[in-house]
Short mmCIF file of C-alpha atoms in Angstrom, two decimals:
data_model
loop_
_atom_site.label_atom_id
_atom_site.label_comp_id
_atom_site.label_asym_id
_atom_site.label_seq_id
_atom_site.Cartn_x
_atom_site.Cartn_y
_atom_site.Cartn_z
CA UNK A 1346 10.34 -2.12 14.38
CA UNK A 1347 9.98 -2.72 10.67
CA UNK A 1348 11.46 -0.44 7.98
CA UNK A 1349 11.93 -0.08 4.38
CA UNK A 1350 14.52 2.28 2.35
CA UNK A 1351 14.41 2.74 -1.24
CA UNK A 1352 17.48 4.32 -2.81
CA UNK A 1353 16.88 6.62 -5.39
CA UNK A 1354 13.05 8.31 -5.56
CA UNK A 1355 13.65 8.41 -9.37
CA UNK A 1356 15.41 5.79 -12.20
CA UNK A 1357 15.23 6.51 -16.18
CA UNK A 1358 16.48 3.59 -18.30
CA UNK A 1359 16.10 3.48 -21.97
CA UNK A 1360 13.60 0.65 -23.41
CA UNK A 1361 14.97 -2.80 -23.58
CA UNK A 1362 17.64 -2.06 -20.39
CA UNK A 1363 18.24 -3.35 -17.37
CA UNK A 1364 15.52 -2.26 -14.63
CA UNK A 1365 17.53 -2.32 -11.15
CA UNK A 1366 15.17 -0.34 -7.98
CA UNK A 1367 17.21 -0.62 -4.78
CA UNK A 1368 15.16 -1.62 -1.39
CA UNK A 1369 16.78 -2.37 1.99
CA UNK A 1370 15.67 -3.55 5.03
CA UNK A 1371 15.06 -3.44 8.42
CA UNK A 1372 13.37 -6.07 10.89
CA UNK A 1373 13.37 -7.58 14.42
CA UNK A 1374 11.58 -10.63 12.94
CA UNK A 1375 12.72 -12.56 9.44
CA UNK A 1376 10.37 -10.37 7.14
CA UNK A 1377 7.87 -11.04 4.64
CA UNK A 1378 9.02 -8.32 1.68
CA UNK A 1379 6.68 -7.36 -1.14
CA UNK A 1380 6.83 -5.17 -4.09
CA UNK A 1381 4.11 -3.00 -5.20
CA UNK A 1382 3.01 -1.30 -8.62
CA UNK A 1383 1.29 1.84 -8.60
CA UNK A 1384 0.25 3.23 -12.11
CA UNK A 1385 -0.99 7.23 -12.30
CA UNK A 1386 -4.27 7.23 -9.98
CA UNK A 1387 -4.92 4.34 -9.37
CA UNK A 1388 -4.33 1.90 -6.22
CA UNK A 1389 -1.60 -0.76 -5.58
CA UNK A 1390 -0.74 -4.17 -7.60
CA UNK A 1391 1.48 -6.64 -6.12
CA UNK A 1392 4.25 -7.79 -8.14
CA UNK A 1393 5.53 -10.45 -5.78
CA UNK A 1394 6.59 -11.55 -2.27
CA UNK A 1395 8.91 -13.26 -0.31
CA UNK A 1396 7.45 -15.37 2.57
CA UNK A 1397 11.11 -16.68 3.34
CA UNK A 1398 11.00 -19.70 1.13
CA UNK A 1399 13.03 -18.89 -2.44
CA UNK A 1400 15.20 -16.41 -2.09
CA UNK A 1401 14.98 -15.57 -6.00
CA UNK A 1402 11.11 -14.56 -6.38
CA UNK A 1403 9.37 -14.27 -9.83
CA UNK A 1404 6.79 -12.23 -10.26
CA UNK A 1405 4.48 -10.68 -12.73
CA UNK A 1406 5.37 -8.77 -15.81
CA UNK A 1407 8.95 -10.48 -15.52
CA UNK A 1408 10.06 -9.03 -12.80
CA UNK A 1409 12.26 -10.77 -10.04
CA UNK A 1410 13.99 -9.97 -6.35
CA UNK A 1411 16.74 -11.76 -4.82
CA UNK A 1412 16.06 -11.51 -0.51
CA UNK A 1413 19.61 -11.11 0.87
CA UNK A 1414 19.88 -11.17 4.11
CA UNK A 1415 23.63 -10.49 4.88
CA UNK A 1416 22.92 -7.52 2.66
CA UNK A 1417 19.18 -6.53 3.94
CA UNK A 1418 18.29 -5.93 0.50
CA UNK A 1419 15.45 -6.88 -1.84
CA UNK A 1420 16.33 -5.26 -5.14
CA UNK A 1421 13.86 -5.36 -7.78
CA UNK A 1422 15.34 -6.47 -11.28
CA UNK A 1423 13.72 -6.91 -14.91
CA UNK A 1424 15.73 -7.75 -17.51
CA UNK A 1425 14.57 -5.85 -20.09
CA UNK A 1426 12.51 -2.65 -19.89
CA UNK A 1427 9.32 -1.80 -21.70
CA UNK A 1428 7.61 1.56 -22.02
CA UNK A 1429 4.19 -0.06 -20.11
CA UNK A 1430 6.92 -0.11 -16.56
CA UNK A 1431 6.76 3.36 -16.26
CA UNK A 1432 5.20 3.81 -13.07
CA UNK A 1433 5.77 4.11 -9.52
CA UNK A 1434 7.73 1.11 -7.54
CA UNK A 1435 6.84 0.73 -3.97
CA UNK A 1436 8.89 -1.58 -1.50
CA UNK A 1437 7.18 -2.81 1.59
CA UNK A 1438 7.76 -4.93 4.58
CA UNK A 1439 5.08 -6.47 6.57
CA UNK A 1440 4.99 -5.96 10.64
CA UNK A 1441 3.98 -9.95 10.73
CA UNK A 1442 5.34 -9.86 14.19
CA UNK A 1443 2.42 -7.61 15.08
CA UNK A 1444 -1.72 -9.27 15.40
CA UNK A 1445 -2.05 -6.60 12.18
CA UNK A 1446 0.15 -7.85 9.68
CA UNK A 1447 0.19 -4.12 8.39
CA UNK A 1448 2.32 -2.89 5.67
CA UNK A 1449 5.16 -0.38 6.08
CA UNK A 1450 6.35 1.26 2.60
CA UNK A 1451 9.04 2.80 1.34
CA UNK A 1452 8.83 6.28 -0.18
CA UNK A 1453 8.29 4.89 -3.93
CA UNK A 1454 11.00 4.60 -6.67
CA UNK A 1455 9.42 6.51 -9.78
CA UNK A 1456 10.49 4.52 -13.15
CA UNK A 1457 11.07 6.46 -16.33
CA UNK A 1458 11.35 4.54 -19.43
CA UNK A 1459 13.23 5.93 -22.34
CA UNK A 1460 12.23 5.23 -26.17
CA UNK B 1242 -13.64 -11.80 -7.10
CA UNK B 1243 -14.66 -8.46 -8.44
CA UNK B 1244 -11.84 -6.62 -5.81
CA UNK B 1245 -11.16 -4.14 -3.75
CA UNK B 1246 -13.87 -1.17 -4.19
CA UNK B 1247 -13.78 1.78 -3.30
CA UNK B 1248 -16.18 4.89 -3.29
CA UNK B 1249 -16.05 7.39 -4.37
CA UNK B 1250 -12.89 8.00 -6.67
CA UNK B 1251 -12.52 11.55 -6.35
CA UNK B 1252 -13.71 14.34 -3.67
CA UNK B 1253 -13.43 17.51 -3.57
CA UNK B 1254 -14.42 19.56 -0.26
CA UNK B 1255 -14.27 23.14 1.47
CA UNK B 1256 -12.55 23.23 4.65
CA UNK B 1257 -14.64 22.36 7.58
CA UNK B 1258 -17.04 19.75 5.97
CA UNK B 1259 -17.25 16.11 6.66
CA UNK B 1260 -16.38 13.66 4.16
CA UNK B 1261 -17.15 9.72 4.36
CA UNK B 1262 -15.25 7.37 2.08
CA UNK B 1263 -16.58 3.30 1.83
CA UNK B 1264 -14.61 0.82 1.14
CA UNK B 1265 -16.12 -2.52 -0.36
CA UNK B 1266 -13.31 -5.79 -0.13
CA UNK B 1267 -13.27 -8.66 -1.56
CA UNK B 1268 -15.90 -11.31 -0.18
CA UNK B 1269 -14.23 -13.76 1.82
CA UNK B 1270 -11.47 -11.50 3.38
CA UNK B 1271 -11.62 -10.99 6.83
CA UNK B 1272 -9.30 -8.56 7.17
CA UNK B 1273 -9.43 -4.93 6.30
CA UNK B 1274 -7.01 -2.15 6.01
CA UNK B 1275 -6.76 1.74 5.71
CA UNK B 1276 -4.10 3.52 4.36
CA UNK B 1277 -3.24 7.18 3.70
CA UNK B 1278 -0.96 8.12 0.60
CA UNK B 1279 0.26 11.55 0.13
CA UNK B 1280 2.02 13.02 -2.87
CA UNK B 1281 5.52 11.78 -3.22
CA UNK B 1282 5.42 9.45 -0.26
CA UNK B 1283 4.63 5.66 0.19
CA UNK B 1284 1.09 4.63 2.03
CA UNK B 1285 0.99 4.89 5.83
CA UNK B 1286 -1.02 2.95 7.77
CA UNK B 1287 -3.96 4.13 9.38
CA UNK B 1288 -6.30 1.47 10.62
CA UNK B 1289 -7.08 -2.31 11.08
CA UNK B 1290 -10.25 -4.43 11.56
CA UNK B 1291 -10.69 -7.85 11.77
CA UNK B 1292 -13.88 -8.87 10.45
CA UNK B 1293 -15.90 -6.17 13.03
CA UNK B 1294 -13.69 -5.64 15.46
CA UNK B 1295 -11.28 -2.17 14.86
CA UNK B 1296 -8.07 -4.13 16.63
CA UNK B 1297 -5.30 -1.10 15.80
CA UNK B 1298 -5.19 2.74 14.87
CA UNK B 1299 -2.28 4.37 13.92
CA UNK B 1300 -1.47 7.71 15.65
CA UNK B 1301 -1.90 9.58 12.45
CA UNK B 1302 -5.41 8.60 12.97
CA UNK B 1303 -6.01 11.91 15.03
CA UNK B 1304 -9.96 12.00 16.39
CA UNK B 1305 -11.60 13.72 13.41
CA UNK B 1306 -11.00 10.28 11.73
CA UNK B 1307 -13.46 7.71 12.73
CA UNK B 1308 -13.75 4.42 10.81
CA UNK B 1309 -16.34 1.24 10.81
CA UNK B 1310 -16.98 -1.62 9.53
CA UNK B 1311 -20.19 -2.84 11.12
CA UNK B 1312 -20.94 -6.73 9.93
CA UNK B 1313 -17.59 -7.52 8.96
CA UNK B 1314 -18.27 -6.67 5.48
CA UNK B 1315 -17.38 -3.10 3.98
CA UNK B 1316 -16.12 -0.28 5.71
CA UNK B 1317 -16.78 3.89 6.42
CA UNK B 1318 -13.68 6.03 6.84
CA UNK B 1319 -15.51 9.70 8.28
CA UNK B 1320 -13.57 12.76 8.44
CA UNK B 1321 -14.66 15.59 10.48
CA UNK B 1322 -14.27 19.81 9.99
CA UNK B 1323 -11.83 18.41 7.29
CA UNK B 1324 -8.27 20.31 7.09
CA UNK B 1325 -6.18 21.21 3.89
CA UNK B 1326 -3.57 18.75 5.65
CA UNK B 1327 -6.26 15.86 5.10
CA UNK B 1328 -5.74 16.13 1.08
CA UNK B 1329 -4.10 13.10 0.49
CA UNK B 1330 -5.32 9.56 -1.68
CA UNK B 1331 -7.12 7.37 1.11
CA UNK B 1332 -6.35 3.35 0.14
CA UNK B 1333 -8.01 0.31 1.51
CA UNK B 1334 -6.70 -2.60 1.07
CA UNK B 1335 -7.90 -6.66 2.64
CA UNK B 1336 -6.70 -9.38 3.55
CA UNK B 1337 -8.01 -13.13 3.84
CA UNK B 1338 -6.43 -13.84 7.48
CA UNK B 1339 -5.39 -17.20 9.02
CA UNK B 1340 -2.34 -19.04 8.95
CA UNK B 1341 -0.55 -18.15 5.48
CA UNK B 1342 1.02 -14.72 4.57
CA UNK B 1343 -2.66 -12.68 3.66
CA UNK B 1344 -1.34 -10.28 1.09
CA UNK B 1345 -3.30 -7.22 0.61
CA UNK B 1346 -5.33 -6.46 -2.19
CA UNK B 1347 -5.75 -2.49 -2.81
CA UNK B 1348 -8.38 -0.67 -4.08
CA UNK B 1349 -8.07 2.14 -6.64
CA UNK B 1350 -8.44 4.69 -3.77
CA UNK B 1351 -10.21 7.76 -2.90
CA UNK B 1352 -8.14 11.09 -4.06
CA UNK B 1353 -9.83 13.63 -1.31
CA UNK B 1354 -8.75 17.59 -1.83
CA UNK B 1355 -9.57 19.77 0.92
CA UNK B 1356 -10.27 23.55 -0.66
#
């Protein structure tokens, strides 16, 4: 079965920092990994995916994740923080071995950004 | 491709009533998704459907839930003698199937609070 673990349910960095959110992995199958946006009430955006091509994948609003597999990771980066990335970060896996292709979340990595 | 809709945004009900919640995807997706988000925690799935055809339903889905989607186009998620445990944001999300990865698109969701 498919699982997702995302280290640390809150992150502040200061504007113009480093933005590091921690996901790791589980999966009987080589997984397809997104990462999700979710701003205050409203639903999800993808930010990007990894379909196990790349194992750097850019995404929108300059964000990138490096897939590791020795590591089971698929940390979100952006190099430099700006107050509009204050939301909540959401890593997922999908159960592609499954008809459903459902998604199975983490528990959400809530970014503070500094001024 | 207008997206995912979803109707309506907010709803408030007493304890007991029924509550129905449509979802609208995007055109040509095939695939449709429900979703169940409560506060601090990642979405869990709830249901599947392939164009008509409901093909999964998660155990959370206990049988006061009931969901359609008769045509293949949008869907119904129903709620019977609804419980204060049923507050939660209800997301649906689609998919265009076939043989690539079908990310899901979400809607902004339905915020339901059970008085």
């Amino acid at each position: 079965a498919q699982s997702v673990t995302q280290l640390g349910s809150h992150v502040s960095v200061s504007e113009g920092a480093l933005v590091l959110l921690r996901c790791n992995y589980s999966s009987s199958v080589p997984p397809y990994l997104f990462w999700y946006v979710q701003y205050p009430n409203q639903g999800l955006q993808l930010l990007l995916k990894y379909t196990s091509a790349a194992t750097l994948v850019k995404g929108i609003n300059g964000f990138e994740a490096e897939f590791k597999k020795s590591e089971t990771s698929f940390h979100l980066t952006k190099p430099s923080a700006h107050m509009s990335d204050a939301a909540e970060y959401f890593c997922a896996v999908s159960d592609h071995g499954g008809a459903t292709n459902k998604l199975i979340f983490g528990t959400g990595t809530l970014l503070a950004v500094q001024p | 491709d207008t997206g995912v809709s979803q109707d309506p945004r907010h709803k408030i009900t007493k304890r007991g009533q029924n509550v129905t919640f449509r979802c609208d995807p995007i055109s040509e997706h095939n695939r449709l998704y429900w979703y169940r988000q409560t506060l601090g925690q990642g979405p869990e799935f709830l249901t599947y459907f392939q164009n008509e055809a409901q093909l999964e339903k998660s155990r959370l889905l206990s049988d006061r839930f009931s969901a359609e989607r008769p045509k293949g186009s949008f869907s119904t998620l129903e709620i019977q003698r609804t419980e204060q445990g049923d507050s939660a944001m209800y997301l649906c999300a689609s998919s265009l199937g076939g043989t690539g990865i079908g990310e899901q698109y979400f809607g902004p969701g339905t915020r339901l609070t059970v008085t």
